[in-house]
Tab-separated table of C-alpha atoms in Angstrom:
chain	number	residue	atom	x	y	z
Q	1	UNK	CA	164.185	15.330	-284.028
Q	2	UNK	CA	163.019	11.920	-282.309
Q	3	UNK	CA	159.759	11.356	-281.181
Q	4	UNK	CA	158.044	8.647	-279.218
Q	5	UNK	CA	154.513	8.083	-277.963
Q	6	UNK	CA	153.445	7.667	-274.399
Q	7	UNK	CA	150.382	6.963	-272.053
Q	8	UNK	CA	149.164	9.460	-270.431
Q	9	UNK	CA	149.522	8.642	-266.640
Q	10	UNK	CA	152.453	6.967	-266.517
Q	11	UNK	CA	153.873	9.413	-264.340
Q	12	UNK	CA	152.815	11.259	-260.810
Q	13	UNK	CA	152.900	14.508	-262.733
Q	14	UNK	CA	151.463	13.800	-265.816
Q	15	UNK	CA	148.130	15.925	-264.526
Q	16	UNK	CA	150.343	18.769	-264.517
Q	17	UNK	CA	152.072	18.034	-267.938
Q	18	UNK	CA	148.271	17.769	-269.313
Q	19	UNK	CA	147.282	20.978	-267.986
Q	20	UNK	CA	149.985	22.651	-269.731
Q	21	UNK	CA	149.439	21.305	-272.734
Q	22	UNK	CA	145.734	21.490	-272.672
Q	23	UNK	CA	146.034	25.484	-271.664
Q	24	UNK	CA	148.168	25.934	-274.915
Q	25	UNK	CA	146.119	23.576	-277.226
Q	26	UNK	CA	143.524	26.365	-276.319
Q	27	UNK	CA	145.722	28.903	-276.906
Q	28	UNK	CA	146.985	27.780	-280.408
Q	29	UNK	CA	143.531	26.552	-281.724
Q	30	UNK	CA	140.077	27.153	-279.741
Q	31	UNK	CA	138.078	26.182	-282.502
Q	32	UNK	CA	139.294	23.072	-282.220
Q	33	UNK	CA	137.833	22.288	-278.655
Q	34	UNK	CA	135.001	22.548	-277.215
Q	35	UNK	CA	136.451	24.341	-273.860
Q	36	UNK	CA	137.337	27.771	-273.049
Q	37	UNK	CA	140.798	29.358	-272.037
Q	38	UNK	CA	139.216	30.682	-269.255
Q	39	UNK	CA	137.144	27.936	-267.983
Q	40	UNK	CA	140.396	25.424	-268.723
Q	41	UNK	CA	142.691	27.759	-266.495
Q	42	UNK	CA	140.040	28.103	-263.571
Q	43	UNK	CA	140.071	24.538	-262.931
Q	44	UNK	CA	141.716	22.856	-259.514
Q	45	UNK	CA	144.345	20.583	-259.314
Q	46	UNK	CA	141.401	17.470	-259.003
Q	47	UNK	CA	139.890	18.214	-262.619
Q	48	UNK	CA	143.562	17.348	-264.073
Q	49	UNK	CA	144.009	14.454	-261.638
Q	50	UNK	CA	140.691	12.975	-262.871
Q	51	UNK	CA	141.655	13.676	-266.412
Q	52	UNK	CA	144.133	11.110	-266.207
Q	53	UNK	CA	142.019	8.717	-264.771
Q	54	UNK	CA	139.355	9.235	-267.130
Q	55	UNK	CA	142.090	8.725	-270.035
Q	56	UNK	CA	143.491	5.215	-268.287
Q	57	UNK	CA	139.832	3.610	-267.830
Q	58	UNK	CA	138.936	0.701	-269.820
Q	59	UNK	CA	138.257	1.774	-273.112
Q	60	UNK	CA	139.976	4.562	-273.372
Q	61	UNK	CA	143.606	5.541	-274.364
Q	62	UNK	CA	145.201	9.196	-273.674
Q	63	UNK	CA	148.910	9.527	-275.572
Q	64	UNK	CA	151.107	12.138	-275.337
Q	65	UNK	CA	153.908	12.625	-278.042
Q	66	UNK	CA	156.766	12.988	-276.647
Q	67	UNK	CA	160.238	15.391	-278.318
Q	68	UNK	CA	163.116	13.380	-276.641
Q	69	UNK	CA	165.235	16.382	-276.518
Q	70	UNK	CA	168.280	14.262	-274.744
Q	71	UNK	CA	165.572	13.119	-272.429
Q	72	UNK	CA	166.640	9.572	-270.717
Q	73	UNK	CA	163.327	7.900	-270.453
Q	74	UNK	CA	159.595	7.750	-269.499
Q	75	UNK	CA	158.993	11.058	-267.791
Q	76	UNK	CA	161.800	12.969	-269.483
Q	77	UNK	CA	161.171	14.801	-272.373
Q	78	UNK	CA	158.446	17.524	-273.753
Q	79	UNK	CA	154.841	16.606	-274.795
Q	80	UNK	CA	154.749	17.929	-277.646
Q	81	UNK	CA	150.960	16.665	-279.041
Q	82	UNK	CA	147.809	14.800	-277.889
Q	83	UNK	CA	145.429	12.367	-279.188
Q	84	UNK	CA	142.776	10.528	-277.255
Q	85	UNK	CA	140.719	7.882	-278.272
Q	86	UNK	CA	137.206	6.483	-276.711
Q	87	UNK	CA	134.807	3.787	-277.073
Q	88	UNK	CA	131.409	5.106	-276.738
Q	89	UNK	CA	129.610	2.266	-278.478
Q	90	UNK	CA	131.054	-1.078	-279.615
Q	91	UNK	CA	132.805	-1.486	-283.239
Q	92	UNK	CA	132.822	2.211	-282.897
Q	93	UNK	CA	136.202	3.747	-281.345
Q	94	UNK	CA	136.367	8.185	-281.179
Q	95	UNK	CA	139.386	10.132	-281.346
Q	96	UNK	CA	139.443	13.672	-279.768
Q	97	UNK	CA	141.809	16.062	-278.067
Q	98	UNK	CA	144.383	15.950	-281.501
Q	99	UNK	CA	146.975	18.965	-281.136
Q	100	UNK	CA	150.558	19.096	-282.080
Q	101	UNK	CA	152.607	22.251	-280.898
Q	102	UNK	CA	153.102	24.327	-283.994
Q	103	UNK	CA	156.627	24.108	-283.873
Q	104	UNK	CA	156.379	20.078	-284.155
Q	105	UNK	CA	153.647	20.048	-287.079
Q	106	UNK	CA	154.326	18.790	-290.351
Q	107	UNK	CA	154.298	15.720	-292.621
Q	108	UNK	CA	158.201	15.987	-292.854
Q	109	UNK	CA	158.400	15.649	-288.559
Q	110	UNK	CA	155.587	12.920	-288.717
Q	111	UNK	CA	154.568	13.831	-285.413
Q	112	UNK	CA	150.599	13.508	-285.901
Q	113	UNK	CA	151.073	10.817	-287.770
Q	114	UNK	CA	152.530	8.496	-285.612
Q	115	UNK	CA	150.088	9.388	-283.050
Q	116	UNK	CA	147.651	8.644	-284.959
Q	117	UNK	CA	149.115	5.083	-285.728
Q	118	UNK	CA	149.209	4.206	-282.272
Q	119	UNK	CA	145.545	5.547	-282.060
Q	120	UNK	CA	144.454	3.245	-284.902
Q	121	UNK	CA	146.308	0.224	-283.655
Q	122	UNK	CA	144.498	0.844	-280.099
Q	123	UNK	CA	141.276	1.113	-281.686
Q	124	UNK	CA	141.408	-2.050	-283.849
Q	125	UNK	CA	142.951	-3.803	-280.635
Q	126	UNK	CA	139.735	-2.868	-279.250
Q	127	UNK	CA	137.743	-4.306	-281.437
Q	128	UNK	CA	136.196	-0.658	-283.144
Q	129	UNK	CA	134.956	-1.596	-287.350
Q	130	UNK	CA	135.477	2.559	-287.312
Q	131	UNK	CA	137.215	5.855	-285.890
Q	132	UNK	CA	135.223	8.699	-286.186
Q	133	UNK	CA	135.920	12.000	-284.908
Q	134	UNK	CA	134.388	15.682	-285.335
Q	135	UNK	CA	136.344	18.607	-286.730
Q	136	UNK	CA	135.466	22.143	-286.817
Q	137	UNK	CA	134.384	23.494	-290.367
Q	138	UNK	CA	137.055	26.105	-290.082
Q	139	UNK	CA	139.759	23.760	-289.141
Q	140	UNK	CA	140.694	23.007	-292.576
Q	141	UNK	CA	144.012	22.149	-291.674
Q	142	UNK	CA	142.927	19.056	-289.433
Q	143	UNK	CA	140.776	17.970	-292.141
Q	144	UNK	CA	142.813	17.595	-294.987
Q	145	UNK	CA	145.238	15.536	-292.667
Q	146	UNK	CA	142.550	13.157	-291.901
Q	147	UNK	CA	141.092	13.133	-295.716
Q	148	UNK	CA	145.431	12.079	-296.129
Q	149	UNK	CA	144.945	9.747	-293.742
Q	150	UNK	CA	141.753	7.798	-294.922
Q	151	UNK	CA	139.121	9.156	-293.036
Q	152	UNK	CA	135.990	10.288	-294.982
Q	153	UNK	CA	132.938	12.630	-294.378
Q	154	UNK	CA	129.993	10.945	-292.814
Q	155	UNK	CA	127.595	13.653	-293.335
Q	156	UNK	CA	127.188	14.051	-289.664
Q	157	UNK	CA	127.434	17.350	-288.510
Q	158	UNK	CA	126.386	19.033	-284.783
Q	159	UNK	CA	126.856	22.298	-284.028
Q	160	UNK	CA	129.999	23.559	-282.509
Q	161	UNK	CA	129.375	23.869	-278.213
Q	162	UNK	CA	130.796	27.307	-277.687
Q	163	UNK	CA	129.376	28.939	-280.845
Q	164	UNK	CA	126.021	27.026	-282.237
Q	165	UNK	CA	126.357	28.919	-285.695
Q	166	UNK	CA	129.048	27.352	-286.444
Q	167	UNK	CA	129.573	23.664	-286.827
Q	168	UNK	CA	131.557	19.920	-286.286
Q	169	UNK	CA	131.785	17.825	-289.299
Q	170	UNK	CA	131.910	14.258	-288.486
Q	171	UNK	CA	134.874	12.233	-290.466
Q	172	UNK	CA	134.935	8.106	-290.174
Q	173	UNK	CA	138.304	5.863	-291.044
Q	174	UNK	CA	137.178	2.678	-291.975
Q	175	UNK	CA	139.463	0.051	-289.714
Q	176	UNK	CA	138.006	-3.655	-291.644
């Protein structure tokens, strides 16, 4: 299968291709978000539309992975996974909104992976010394992928929006 990474927004119906991937990221893995189904579903066409601005404003970066199944360029093709990345400090870039369709994960499809490449490059463009993110406690899955991939527990943790029992373990990839 071939793979390729976009920005988010390149296209007039990109808010709609978010939307339907953001309703089945919350689907597939709930914990791993801190919105509802329900709340996610009930929102109007202008909460997607300014989801894509919000992604393309300086210092920020949404990308889409894209399955080129025959596709013939930008636009064509199936998102397949998410990552976005933030600057909410400087030196300090944050990734969130990481989800791969199940039938796209895997080290052997290196779908997350080269995502997350284009995230890092991105981040060290912007200047960021780190990349931190959060990940649910539960979610071991995500976190051994980003222990693979460098990143390390801070020691930070908050609790978890929809369910304060539970909680979000900060992780931090060094980028020096």
């Amino acid at each position: 299968m071939t793979y390729r990474i976009e920005r988010i927004g390149r296209t007039d119906t990109d808010w709609q291709r978010l939307r339907e991937v953001r309703l089945a990221q919350l689907l597939d893995t709930p914990m791993a978000f801190v919105e509802s189904y329900g709340t996610a579903l009930a929102h109007g066409d202008e909460e997607w539309h300014s989801r894509i601005r919000r992604v393309n404003e300086p210092g920020s970066v949404g990308l889409a992975a894209v399955h080129d199944g025959g596709g013939d360029g930008a636009g064509a093709g199936e998102w397949v996974g998410t990552m976005i990345g933030l600057t909410p400090e400087p030196g300090t870039a944050l990734l969130v909104g990481v989800w791969v369709h199940p039938e796209h994960r895997g080290r052997e499809r290196g779908v997350t992976d080269l995502m997350l490449d284009a995230i890092v490059a991105w981040a060290r463009e912007t200047g960021a010394r780190r990349l931190l993110l959060t990940v649910h406690e539960d979610n071991a899955r995500a976190a051994a992928f980003y222990r693979r991939r460098g990143f390390e527990p801070t020691g930070g943790t908050k609790p978890y929006p929809l369910d304060p029992a539970a909680r979000e373990l900060e992780m931090a990839l060094p980028l020096l």
